[in-house]
mmCIF file of C-alpha atoms in Angstrom:
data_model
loop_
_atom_site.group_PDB
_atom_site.id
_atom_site.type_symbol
_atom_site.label_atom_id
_atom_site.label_comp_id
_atom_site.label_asym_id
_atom_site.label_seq_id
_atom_site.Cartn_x
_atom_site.Cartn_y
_atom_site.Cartn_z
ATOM 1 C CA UNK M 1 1.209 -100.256 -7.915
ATOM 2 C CA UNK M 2 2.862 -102.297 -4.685
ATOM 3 C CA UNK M 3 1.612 -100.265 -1.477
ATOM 4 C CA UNK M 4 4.854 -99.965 -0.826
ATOM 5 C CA UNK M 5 5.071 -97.231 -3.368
ATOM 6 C CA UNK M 6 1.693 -96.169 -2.709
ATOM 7 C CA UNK M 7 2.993 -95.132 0.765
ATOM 8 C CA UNK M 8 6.081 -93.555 -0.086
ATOM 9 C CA UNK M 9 4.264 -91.567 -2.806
ATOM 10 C CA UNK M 10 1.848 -89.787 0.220
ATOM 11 C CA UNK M 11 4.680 -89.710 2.598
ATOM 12 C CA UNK M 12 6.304 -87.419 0.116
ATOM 13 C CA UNK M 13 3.282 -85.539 -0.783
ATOM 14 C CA UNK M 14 3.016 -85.038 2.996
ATOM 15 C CA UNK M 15 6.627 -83.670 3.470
ATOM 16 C CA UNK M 16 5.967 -81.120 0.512
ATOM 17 C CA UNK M 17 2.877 -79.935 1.786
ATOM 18 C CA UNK M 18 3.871 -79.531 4.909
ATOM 19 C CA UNK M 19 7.134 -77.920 3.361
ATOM 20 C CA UNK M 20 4.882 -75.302 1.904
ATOM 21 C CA UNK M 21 2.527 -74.702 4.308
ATOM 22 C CA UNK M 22 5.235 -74.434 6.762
ATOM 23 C CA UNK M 23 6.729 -71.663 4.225
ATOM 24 C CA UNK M 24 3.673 -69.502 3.451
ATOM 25 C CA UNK M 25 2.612 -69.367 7.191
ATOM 26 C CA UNK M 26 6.253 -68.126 7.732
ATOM 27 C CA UNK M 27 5.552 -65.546 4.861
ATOM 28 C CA UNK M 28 2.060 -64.593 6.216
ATOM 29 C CA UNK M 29 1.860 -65.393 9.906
ATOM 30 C CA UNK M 30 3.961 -61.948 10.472
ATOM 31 C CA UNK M 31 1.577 -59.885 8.444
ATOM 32 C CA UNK M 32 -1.372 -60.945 10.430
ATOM 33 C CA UNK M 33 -1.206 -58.656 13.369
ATOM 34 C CA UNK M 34 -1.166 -55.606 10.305
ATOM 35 C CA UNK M 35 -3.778 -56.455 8.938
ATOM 36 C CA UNK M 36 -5.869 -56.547 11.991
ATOM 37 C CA UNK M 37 -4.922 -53.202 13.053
ATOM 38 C CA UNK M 38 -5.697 -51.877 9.297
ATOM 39 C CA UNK M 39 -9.344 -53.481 9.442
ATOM 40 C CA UNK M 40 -10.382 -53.691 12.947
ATOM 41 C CA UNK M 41 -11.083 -52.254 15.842
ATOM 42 C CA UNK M 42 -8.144 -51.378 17.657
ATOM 43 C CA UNK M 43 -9.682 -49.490 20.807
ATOM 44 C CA UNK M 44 -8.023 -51.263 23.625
ATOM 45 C CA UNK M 45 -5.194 -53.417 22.045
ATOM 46 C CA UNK M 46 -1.765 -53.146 23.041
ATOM 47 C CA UNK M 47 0.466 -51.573 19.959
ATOM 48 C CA UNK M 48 3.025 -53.384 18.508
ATOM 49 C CA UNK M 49 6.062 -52.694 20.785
ATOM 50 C CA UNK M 50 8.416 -53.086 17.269
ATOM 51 C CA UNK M 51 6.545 -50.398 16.053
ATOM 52 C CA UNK M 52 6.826 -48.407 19.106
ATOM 53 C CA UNK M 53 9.876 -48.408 19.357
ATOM 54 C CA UNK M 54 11.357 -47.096 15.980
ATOM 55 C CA UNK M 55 8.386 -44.643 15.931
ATOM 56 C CA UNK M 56 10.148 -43.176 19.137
ATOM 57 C CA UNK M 57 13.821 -44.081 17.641
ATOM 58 C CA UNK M 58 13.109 -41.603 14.859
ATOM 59 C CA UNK M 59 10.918 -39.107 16.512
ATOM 60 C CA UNK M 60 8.430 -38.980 13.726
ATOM 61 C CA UNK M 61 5.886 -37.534 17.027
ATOM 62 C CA UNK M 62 8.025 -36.258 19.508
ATOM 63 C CA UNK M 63 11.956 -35.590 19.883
ATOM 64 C CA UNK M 64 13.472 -38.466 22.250
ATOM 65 C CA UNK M 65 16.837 -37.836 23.421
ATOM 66 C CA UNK M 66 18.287 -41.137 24.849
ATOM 67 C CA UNK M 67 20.951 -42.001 27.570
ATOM 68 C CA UNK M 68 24.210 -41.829 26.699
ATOM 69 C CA UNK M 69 28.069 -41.547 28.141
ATOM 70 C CA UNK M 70 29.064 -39.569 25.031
ATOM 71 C CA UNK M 71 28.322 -36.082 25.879
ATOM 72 C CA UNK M 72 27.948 -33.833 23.261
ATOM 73 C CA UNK M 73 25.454 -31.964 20.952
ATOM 74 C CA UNK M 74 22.993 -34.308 19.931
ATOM 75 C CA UNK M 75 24.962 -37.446 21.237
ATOM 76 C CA UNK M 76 21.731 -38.964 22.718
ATOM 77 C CA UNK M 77 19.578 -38.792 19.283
ATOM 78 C CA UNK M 78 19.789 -42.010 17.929
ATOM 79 C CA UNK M 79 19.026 -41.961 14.291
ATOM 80 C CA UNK M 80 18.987 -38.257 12.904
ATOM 81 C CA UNK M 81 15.591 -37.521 10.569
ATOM 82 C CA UNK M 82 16.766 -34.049 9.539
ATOM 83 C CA UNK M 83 19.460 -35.317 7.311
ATOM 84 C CA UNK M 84 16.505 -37.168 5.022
ATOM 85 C CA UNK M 85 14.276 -34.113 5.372
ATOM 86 C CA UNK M 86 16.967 -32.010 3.971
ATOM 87 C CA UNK M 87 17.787 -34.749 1.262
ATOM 88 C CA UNK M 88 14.126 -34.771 -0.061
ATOM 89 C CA UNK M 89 13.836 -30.760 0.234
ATOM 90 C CA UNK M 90 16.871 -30.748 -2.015
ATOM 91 C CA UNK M 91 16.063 -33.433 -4.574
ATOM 92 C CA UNK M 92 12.335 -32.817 -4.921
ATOM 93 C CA UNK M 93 12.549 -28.505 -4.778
ATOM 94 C CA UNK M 94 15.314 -26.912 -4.369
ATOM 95 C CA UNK M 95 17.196 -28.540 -7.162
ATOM 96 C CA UNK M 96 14.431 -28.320 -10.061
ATOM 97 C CA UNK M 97 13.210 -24.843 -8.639
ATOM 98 C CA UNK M 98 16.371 -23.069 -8.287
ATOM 99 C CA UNK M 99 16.863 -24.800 -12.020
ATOM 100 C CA UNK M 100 13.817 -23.218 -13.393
ATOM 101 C CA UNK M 101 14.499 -19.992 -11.915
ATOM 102 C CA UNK M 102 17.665 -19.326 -13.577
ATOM 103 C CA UNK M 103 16.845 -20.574 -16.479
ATOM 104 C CA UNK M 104 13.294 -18.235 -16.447
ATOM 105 C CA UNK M 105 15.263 -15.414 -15.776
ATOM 106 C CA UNK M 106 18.104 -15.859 -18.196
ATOM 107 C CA UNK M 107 15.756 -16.460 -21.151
ATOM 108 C CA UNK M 108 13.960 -13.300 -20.006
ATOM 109 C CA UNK M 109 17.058 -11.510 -20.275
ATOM 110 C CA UNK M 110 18.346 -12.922 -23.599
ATOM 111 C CA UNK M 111 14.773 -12.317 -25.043
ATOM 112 C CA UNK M 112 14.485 -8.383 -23.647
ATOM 113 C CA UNK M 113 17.850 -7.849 -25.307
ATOM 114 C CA UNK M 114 16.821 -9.768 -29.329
ATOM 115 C CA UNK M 115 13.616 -7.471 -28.577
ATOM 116 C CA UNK M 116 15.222 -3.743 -27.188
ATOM 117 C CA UNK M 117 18.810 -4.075 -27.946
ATOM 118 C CA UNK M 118 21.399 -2.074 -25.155
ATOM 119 C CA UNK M 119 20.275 0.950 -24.154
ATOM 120 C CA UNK M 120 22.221 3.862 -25.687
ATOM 121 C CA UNK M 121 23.934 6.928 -25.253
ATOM 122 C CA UNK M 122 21.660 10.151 -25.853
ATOM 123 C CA UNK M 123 22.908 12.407 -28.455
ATOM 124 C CA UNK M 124 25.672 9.193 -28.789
ATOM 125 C CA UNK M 125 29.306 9.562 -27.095
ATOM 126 C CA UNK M 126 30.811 13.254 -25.935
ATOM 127 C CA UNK M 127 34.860 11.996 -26.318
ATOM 128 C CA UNK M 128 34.663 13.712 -22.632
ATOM 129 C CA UNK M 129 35.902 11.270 -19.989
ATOM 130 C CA UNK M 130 34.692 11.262 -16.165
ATOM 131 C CA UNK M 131 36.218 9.555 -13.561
ATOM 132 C CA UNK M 132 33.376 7.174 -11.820
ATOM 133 C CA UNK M 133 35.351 4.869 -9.921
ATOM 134 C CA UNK M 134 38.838 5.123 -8.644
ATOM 135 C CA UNK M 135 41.223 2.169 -8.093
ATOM 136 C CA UNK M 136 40.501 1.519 -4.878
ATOM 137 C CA UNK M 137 36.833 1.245 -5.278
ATOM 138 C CA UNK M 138 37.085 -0.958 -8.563
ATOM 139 C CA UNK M 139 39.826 -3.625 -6.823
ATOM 140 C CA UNK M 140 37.521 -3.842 -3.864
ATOM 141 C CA UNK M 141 34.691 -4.586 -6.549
ATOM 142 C CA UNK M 142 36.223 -6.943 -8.563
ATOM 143 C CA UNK M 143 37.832 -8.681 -5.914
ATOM 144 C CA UNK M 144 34.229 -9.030 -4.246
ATOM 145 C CA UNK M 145 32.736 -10.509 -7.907
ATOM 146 C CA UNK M 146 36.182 -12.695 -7.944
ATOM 147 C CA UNK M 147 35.429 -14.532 -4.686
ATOM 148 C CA UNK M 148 31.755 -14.500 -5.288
ATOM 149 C CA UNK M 149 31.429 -16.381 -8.744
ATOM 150 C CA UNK M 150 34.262 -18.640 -7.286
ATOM 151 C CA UNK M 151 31.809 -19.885 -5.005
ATOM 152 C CA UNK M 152 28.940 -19.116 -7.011
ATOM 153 C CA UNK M 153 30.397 -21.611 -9.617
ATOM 154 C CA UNK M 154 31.889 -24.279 -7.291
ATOM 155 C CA UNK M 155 28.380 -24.162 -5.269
ATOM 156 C CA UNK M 156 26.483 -24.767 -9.064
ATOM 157 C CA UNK M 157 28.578 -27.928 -9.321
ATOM 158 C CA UNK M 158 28.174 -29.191 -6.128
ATOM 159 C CA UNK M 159 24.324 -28.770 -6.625
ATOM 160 C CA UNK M 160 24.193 -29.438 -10.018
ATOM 161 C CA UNK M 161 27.102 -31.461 -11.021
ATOM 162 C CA UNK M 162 25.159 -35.090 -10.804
ATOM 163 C CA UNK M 163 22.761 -34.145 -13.923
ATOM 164 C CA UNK M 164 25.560 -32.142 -16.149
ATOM 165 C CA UNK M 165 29.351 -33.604 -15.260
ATOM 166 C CA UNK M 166 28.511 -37.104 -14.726
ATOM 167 C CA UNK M 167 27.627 -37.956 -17.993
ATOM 168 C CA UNK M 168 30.436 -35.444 -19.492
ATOM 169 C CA UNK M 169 33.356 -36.708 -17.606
ATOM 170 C CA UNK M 170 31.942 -39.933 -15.795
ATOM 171 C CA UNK M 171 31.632 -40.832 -12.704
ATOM 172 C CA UNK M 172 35.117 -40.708 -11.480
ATOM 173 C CA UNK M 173 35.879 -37.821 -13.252
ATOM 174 C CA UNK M 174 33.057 -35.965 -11.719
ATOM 175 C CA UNK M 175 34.316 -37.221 -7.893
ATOM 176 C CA UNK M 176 37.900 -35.476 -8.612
ATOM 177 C CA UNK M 177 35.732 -31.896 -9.501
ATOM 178 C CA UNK M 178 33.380 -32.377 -6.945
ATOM 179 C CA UNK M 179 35.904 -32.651 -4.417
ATOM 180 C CA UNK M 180 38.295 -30.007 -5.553
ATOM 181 C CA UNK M 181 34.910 -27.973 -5.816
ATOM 182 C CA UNK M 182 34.053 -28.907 -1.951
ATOM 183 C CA UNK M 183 37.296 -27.462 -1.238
ATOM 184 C CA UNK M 184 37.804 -24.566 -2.679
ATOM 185 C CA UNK M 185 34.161 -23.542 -1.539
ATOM 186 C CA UNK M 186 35.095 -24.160 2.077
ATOM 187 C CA UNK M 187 38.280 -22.534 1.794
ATOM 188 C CA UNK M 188 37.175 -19.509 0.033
ATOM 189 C CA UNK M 189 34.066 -19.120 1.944
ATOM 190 C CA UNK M 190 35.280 -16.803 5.090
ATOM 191 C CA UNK M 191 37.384 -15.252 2.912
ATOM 192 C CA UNK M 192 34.034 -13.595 1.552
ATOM 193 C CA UNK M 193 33.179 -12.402 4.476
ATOM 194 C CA UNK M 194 36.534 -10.451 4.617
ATOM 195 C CA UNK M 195 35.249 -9.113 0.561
ATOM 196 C CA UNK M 196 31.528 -7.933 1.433
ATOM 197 C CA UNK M 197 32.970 -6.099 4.772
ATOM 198 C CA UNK M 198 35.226 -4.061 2.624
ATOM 199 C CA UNK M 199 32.205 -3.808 -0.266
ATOM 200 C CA UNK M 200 29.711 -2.675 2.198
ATOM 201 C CA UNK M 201 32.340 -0.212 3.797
ATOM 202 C CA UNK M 202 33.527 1.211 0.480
ATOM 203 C CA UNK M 203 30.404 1.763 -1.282
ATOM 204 C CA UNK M 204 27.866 2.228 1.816
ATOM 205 C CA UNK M 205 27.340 6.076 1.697
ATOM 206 C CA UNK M 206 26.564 6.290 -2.166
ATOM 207 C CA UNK M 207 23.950 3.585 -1.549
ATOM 208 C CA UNK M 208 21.108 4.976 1.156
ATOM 209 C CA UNK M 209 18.016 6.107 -0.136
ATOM 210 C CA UNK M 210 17.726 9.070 -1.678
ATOM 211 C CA UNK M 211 15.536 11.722 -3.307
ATOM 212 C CA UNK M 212 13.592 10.693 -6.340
ATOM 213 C CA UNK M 213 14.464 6.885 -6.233
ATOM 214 C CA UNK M 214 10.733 5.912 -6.161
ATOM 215 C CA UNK M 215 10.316 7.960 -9.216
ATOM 216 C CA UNK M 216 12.777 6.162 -10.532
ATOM 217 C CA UNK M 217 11.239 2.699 -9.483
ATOM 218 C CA UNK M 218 7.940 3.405 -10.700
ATOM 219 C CA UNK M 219 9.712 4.852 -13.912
ATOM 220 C CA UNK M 220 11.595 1.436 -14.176
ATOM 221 C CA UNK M 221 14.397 3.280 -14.426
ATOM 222 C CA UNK M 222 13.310 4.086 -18.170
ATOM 223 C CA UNK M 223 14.474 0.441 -19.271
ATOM 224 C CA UNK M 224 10.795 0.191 -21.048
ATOM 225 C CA UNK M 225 11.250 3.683 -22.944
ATOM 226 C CA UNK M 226 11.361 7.224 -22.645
ATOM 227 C CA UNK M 227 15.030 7.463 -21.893
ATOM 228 C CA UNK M 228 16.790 7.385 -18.117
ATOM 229 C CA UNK M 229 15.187 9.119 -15.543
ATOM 230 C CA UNK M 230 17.255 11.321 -12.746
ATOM 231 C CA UNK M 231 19.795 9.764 -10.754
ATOM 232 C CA UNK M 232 22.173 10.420 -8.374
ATOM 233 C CA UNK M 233 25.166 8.356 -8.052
ATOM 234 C CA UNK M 234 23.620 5.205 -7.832
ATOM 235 C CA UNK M 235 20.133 5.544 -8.996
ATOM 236 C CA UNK M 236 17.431 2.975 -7.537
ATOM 237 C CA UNK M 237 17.846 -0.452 -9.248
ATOM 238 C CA UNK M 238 21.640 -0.231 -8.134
ATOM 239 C CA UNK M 239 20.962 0.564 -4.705
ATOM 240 C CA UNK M 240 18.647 -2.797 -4.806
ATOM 241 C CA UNK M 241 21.334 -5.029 -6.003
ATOM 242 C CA UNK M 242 23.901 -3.747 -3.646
ATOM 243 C CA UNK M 243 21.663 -4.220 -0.523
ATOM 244 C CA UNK M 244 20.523 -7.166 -1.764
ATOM 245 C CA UNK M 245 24.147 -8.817 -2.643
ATOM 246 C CA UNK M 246 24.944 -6.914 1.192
ATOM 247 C CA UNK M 247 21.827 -8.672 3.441
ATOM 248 C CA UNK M 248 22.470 -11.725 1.112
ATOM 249 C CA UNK M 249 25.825 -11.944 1.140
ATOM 250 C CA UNK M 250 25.813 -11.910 4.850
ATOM 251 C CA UNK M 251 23.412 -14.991 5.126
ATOM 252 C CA UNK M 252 25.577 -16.748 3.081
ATOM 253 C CA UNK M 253 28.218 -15.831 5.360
ATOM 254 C CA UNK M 254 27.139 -17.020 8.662
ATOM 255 C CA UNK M 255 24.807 -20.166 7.294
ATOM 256 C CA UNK M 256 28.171 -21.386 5.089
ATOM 257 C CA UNK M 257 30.282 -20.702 8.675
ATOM 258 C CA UNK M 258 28.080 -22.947 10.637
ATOM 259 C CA UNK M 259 28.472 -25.630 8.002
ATOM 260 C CA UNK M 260 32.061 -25.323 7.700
ATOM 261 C CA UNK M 261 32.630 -25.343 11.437
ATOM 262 C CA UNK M 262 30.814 -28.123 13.083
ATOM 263 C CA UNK M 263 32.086 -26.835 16.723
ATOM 264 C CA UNK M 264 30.288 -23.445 17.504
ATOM 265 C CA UNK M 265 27.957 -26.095 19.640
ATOM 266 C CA UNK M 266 25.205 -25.962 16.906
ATOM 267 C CA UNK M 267 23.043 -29.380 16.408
ATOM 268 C CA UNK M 268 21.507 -30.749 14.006
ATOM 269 C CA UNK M 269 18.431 -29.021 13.593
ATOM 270 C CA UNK M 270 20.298 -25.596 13.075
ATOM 271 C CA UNK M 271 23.369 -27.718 10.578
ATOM 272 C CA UNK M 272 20.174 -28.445 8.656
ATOM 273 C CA UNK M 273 18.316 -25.210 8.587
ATOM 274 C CA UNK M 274 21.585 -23.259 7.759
ATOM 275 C CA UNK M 275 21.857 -25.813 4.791
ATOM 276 C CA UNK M 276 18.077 -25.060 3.597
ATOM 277 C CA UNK M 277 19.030 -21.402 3.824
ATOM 278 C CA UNK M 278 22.594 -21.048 2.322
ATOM 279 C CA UNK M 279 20.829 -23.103 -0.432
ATOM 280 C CA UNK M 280 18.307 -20.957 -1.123
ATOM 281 C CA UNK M 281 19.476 -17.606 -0.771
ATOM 282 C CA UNK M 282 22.762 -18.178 -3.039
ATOM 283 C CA UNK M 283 20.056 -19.492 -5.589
ATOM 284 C CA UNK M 284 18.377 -16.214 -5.160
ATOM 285 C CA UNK M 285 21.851 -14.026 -5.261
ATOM 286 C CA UNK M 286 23.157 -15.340 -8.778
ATOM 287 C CA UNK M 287 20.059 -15.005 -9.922
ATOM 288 C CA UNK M 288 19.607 -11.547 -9.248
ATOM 289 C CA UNK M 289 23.156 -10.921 -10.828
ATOM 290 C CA UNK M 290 22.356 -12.159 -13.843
ATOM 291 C CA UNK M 291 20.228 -8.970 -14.099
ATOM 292 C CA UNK M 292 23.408 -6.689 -12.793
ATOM 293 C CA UNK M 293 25.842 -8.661 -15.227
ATOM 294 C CA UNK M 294 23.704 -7.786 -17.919
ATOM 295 C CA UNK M 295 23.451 -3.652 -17.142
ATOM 296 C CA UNK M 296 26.725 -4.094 -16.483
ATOM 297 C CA UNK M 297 27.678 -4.872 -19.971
ATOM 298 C CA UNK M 298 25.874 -5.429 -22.612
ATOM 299 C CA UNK M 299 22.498 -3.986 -21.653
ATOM 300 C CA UNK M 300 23.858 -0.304 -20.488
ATOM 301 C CA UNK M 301 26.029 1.170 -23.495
ATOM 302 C CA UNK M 302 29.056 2.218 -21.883
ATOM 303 C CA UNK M 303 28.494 0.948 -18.608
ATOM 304 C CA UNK M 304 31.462 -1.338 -18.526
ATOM 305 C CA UNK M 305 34.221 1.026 -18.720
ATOM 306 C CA UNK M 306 33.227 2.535 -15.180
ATOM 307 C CA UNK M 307 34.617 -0.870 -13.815
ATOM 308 C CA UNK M 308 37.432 -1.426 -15.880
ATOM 309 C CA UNK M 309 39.426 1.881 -16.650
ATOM 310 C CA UNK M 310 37.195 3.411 -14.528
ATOM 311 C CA UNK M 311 36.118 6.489 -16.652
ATOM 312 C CA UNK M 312 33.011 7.021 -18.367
ATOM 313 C CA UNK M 313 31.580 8.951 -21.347
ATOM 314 C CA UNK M 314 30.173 12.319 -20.205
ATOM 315 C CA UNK M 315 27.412 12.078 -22.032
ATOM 316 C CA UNK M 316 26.548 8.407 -20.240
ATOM 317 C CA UNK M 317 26.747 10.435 -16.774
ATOM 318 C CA UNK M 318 24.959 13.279 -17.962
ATOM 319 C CA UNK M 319 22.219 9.913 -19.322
ATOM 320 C CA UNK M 320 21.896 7.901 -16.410
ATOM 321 C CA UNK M 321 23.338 9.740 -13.460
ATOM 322 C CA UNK M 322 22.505 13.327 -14.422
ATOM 323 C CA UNK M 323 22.470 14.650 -10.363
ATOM 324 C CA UNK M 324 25.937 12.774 -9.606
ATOM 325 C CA UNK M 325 27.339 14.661 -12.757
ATOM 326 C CA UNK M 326 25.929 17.714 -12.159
ATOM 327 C CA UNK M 327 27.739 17.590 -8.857
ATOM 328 C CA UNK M 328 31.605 16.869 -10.432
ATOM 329 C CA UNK M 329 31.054 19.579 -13.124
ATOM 330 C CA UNK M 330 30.123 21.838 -9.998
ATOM 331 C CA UNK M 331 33.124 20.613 -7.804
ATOM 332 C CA UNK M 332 35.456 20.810 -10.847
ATOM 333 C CA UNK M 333 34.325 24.242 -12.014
ATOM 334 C CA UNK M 334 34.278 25.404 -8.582
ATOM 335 C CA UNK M 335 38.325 24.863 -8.655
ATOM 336 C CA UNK M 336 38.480 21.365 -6.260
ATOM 337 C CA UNK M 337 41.769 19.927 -6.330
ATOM 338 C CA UNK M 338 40.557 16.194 -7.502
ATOM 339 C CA UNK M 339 39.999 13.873 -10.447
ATOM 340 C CA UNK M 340 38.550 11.819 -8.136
ATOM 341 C CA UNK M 341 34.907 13.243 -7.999
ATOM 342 C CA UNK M 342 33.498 9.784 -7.448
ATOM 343 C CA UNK M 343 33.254 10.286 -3.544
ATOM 344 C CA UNK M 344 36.203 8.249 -3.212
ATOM 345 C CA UNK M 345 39.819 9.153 -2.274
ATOM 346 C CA UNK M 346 41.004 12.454 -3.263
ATOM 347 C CA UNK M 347 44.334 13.000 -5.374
ATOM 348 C CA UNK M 348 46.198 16.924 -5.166
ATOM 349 C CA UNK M 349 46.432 19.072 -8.035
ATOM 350 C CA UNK M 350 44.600 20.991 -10.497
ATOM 351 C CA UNK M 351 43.079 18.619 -12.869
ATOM 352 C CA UNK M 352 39.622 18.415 -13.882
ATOM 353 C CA UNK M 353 37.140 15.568 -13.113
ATOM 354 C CA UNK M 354 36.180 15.915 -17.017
ATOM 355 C CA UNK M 355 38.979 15.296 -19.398
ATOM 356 C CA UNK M 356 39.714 14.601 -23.365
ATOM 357 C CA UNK M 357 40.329 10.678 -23.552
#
């Protein structure tokens, strides 16, 4: 071999190597300072001014609110952290627990009613009707429950929609009901509001405590045998639910009104903590109905009629609401002009709350 070629050969082996050396001190030169820091002593060395400054960019240890011409709420916080601590609260619990909740409680249900079947009628139906609820008080109801599951439902697909839709209707598909579902939830939201006003005014009076709902309570209402214990009106487990869907209802309210309106001068912080609460607390809500649905309908026999024609079986009042009957047999026998014995508006004439159906 000439040492011409003998030259050119290092020459080249120099230009690679130096190629490479130049590359991995590129690839390692910056990691250096890191790995000092990680094993050494780092009493009196300046910090990384890099590090510095995106620690105090995104406030991991203190807020930093920066100088700015903008002015507005939050206009001087540079890169928001809340937004990621809400995503993360959402993925990691609020989706799977709210998930497993539901599900917990519906199987609980379905499994109490293959075990104890609806709870019947003592001494089985009378043929007497009594008037429970009158129209007013069953539109205001059902217009609540109409509004509610709306949002209930819509709120579900938001939340949910990802893990069920997307592989139902793809991905597009799922974009057209999400937003139609984003809509209608911000639309009918205040409208709500308008519902559980009218809910809490109609039905307010019937629902304060009252004597021998703790007996009741302890009694569990005599769901787990031994027949219904006295009631008034409402007995115990109703009063729950309606104070419950009221206080509830409410948070939903004013958390879903600071989301929808972004100009009540709330910042971040409170956007975020309204969206942790609205979250939770209309997982909590249609849960809790699940149990009311069920009373409602199936799990109460005759129960559903009070909402629909609004009559019920004498023998269901005499049952489950033995005081609030024993108070229409007294106003009707007494000779009280109304049908309407319910405590809700009175109509003139002579009939009787009780009547053949």
């Amino acid at each position: 071999m000439s040492s011409s070629k003998r030259s050119r050969i290092r020459h080249h082996r120099m230009v690679v190597f130096s190629l490479l050396s130049l590359l991995v001190l590129t690839l390692l030169l910056p990691l250096i300072p890191y790995a000092v820091a990680e094993l050494g002593d780092t009493t009196g060395r300046v910090a990384n001014p890099g590090a510095e400054l995106w620690r105090d960019v995104r406030q991991r240890d203190r807020s930093i609110v920066g100088a700015t011409q903008v002015k507005g709420i939050n206009s001087g916080v540079l890169i928001n952290v809340y937004g990621e601590d809400w995503r993360q609260f959402r993925m990691q619990q609020l989706i799977p627990y709210g998930a497993a909740l539901m599900g917990i409680v519906l199987s609980v249900i379905l499994l109490f009613y293959l075990v104890r079947g609806p709870l019947r009628m003592q001494g089985g139906a009378s043929g007497k009707k009594i008037q429970r609820f009158n129209v007013f008080e069953r539109t205001t109801h059902w217009f609540t429950v109409g509004i509610f599951w709306l949002l209930a439902l819509t709120g579900l697909v938001l939340l949910y929609g990802r893990f069920v839709l997307i592989p139902l209707l793809g991905p597009d598909g799922f974009g057209l009901t999400a937003s139609a579902c984003k809509e209608a939830h911000n639309l009918f939201g205040p409208m709500f509001l308008v519902a559980l006003l009218l809910l809490f005014a109609t039905f307010v009076k019937d629902n304060i405590y009252a004597r021998g709902d703790l007996t009741w309570l302890l009694k569990g209402g005599g769901l787990l045998g031994g027949g219904h214990v006295s009631a008034g009106r409402f007995n115990a487990g109703e009063k729950i639910w309606f104070w419950i869907a009221v206080f509830g209802g409410i948070t939903l309210c004013v958390s879903g009104l600071i989301l929808d309106f972004a100009v009540f001068g709330q910042g971040r912080p409170v956007m975020a903590l309204s969206h942790v609460l609205h979250g939770i607390v209309a997982l909590l809500v249609i849960t809790v109905s699940f149990g009311h649905i069920y009373l409602g309908t199936a799990g109460v026999e005759g129960t559903l009629g009070s909402m629909t024609t609004g009559y019920v079986d004498a023998a269901w009042a005499q049952s489950h609401h033995d005081r609030w009957y024993a108070e229409v047999k007294d106003a009707g026998s007494g000779g009280a002009e109304t049908e309407h014995a319910s405590g809700g508006a009175a109509t003139s004439g002579a009939a009787s709350p009780l009547r053949d159906p």
